[in-house]
Tab-separated table of N, CA and C in Angstrom:
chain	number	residue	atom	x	y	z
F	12	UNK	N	-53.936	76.067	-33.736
F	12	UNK	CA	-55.232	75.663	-33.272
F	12	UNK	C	-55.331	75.907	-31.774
F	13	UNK	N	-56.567	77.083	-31.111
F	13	UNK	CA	-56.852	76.862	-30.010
F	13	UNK	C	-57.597	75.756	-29.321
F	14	UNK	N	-56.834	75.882	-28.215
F	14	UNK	CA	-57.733	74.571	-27.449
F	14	UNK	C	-59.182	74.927	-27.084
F	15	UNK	N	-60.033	74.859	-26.332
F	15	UNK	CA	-61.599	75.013	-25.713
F	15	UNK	C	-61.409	74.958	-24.237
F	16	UNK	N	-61.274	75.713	-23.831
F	16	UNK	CA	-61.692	75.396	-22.603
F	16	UNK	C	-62.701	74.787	-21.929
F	17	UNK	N	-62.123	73.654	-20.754
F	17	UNK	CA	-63.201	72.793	-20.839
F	17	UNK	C	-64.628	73.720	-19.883
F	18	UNK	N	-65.235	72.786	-19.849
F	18	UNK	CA	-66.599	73.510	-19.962
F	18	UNK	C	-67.005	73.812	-18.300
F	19	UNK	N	-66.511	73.377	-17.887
F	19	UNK	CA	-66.287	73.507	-16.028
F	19	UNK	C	-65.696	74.666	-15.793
F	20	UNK	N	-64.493	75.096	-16.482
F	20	UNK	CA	-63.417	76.400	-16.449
F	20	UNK	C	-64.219	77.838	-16.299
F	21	UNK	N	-65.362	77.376	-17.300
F	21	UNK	CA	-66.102	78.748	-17.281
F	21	UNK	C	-67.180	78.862	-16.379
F	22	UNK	N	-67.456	78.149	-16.460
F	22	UNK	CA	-68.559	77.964	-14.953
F	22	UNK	C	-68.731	78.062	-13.932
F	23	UNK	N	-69.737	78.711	-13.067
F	23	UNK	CA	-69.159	79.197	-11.491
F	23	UNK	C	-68.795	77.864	-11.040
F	24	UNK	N	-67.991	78.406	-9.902
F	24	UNK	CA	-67.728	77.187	-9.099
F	24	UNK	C	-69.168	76.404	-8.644
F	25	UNK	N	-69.352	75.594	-8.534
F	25	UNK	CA	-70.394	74.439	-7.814
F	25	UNK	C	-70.091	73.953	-6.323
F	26	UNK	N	-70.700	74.327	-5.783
F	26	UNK	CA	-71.133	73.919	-4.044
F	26	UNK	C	-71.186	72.522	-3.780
F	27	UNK	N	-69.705	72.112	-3.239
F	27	UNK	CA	-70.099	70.281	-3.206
F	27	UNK	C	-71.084	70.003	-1.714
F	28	UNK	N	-71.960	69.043	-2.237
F	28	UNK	CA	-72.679	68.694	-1.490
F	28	UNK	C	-71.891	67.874	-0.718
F	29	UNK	N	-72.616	67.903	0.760
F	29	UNK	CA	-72.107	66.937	1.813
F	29	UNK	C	-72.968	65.913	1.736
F	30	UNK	N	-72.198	64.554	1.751
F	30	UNK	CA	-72.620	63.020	1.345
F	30	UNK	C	-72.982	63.237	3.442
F	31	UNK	N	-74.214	62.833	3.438
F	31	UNK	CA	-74.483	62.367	5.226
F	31	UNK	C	-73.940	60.274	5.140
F	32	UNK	N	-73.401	60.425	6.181
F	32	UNK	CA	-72.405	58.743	6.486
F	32	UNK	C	-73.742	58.158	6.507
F	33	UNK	N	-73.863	56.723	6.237
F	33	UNK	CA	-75.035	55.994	6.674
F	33	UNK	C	-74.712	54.877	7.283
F	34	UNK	N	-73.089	54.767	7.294
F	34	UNK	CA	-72.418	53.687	8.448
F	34	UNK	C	-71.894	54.703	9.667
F	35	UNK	N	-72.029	53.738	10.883
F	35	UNK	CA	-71.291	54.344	12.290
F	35	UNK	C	-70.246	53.275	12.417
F	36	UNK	N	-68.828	53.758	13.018
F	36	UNK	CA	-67.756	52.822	13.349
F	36	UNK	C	-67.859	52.529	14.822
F	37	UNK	N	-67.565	51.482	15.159
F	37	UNK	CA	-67.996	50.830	16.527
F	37	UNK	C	-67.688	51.733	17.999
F	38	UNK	N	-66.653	52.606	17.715
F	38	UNK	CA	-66.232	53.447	18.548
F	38	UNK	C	-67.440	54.235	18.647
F	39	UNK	N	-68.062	55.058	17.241
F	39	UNK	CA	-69.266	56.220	17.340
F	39	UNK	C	-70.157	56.109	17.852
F	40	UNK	N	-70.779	54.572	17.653
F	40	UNK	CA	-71.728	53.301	18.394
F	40	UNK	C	-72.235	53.960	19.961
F	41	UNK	N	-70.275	53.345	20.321
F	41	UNK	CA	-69.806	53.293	21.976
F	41	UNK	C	-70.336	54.961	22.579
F	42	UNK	N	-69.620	55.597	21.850
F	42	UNK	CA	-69.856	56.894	22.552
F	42	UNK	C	-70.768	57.054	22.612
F	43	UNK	N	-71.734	57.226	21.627
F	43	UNK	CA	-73.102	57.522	21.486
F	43	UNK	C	-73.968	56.947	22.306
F	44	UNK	N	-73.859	55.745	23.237
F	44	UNK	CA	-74.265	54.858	24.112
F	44	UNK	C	-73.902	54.898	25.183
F	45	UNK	N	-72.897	55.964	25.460
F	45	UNK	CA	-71.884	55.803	27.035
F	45	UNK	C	-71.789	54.543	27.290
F	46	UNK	N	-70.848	53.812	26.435
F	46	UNK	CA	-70.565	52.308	26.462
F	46	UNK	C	-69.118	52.376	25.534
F	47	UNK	N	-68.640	51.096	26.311
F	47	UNK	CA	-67.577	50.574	25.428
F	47	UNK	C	-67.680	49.946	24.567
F	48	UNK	N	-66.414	49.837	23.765
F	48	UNK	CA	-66.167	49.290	22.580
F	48	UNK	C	-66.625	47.675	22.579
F	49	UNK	N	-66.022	47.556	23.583
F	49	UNK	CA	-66.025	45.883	24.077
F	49	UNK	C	-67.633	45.870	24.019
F	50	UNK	N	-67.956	46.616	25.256
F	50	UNK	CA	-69.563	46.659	25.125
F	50	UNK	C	-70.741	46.054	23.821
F	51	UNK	N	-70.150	46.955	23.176
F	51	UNK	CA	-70.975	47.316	21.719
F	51	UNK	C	-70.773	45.618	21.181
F	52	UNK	N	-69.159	45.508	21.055
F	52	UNK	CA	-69.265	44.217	20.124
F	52	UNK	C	-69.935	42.850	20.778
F	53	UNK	N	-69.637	42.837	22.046
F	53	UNK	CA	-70.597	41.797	22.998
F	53	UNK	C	-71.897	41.541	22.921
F	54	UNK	N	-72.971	42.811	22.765
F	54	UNK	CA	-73.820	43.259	23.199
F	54	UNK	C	-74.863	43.367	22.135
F	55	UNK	N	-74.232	44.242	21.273
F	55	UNK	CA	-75.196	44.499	19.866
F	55	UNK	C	-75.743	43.446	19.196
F	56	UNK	N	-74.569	41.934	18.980
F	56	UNK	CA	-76.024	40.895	18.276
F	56	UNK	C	-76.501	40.664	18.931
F	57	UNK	N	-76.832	40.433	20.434
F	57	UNK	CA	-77.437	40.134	21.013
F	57	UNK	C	-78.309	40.857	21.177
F	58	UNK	N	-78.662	42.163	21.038
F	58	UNK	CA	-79.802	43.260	20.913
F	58	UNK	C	-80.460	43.730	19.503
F	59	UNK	N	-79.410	42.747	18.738
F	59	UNK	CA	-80.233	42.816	17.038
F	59	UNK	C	-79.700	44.082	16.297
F	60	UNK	N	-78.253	44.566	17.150
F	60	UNK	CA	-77.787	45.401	15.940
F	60	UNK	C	-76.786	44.525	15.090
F	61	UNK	N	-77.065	44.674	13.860
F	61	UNK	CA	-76.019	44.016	13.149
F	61	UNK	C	-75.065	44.378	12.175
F	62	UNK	N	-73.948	44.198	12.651
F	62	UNK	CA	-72.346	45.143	12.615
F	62	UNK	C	-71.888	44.109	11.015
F	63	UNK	N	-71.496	45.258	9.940
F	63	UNK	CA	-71.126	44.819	9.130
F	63	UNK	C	-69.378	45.043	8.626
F	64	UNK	N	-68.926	43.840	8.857
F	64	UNK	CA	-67.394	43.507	9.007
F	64	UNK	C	-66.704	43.613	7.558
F	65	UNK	N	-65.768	44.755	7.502
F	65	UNK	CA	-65.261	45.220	6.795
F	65	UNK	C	-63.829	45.046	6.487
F	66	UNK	N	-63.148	44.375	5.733
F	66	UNK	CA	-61.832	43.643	6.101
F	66	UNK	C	-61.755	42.678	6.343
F	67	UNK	N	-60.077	42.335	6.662
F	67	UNK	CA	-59.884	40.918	7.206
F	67	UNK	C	-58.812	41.000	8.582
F	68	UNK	N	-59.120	40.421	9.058
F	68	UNK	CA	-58.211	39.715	10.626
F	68	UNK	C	-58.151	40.866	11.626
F	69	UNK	N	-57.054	41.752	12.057
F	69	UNK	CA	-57.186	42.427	13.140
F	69	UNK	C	-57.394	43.883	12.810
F	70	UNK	N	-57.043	43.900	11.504
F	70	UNK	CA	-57.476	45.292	10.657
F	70	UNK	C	-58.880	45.821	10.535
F	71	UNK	N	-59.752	44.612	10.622
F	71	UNK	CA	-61.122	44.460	10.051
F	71	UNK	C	-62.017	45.581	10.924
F	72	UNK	N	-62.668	46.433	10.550
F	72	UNK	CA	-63.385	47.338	10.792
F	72	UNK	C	-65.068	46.677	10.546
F	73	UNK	N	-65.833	46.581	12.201
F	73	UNK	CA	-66.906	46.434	12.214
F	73	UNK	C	-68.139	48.173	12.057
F	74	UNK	N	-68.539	48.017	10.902
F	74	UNK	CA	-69.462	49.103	10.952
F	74	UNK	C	-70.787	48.905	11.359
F	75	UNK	N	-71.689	50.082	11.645
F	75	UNK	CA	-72.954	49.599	12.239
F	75	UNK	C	-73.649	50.684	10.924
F	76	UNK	N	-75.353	50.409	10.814
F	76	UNK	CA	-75.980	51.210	9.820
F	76	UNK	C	-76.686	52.422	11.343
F	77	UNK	N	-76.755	53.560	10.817
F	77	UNK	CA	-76.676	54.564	11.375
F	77	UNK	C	-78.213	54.762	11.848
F	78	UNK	N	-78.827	54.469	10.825
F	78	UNK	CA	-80.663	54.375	11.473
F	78	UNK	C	-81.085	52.934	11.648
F	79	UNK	N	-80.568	52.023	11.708
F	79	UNK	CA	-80.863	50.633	12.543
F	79	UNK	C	-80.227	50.653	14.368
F	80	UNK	N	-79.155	51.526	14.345
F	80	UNK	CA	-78.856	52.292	15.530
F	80	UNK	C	-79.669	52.862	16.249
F	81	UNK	N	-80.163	54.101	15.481
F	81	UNK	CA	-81.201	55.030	15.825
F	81	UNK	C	-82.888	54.416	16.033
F	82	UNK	N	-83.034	53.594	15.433
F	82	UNK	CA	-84.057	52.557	15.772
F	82	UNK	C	-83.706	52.135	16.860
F	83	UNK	N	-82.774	51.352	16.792
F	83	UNK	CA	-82.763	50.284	18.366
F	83	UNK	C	-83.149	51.155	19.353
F	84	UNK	N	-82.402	52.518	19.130
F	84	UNK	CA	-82.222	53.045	20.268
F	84	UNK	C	-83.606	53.873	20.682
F	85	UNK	N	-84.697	54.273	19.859
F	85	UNK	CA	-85.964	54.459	20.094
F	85	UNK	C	-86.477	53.536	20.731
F	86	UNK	N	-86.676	52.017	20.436
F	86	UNK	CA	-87.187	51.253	20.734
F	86	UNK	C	-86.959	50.833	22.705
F	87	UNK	N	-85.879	51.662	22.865
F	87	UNK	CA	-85.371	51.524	24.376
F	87	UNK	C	-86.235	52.375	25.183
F	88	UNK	N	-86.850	53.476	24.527
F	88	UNK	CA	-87.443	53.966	25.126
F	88	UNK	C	-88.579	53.912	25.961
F	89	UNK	N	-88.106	54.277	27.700
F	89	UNK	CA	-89.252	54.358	28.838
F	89	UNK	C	-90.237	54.796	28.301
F	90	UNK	N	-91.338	53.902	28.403
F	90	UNK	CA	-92.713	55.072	28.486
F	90	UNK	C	-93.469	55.782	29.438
């Protein structure tokens, strides 16, 4: 008995799509701000970004959402 090849085998290859991030890590934040790390975590609730804490204790990774970023950061804008 032959097997079948599965059904992917024969098929062109498929083009993986690139997933776009919709979290920023506090560092990407910083740079993106010409600011520090320290900065960011001081600073951001107090400016209404709100960093979602990922983990536990010193491991814990604060992420930020990538267009609540991009908002704030319109909203800074001189007119």
């Amino acid at each position: 008995m032959e097997s079948q090849p599965h059904p992917s085998e024969n098929s062109p290859p498929r083009k993986r799509r690139r997933i776009e991030a919709v979290l920023m890590e506090t560092s990407e934040v910083a740079t993106m701000l010409s600011m520090s790390t320290s900065w960011v975590y001081r600073e951001a609730p107090k400016l209404g970004l709100k960093g979602y804490k990922l983990g536990r204790g010193k491991n814990a990774k604060v992420l930020y959402k990538k267009a609540e970023v991009f908002k704030w950061l319109e909203q800074q804008k001189i007119h």
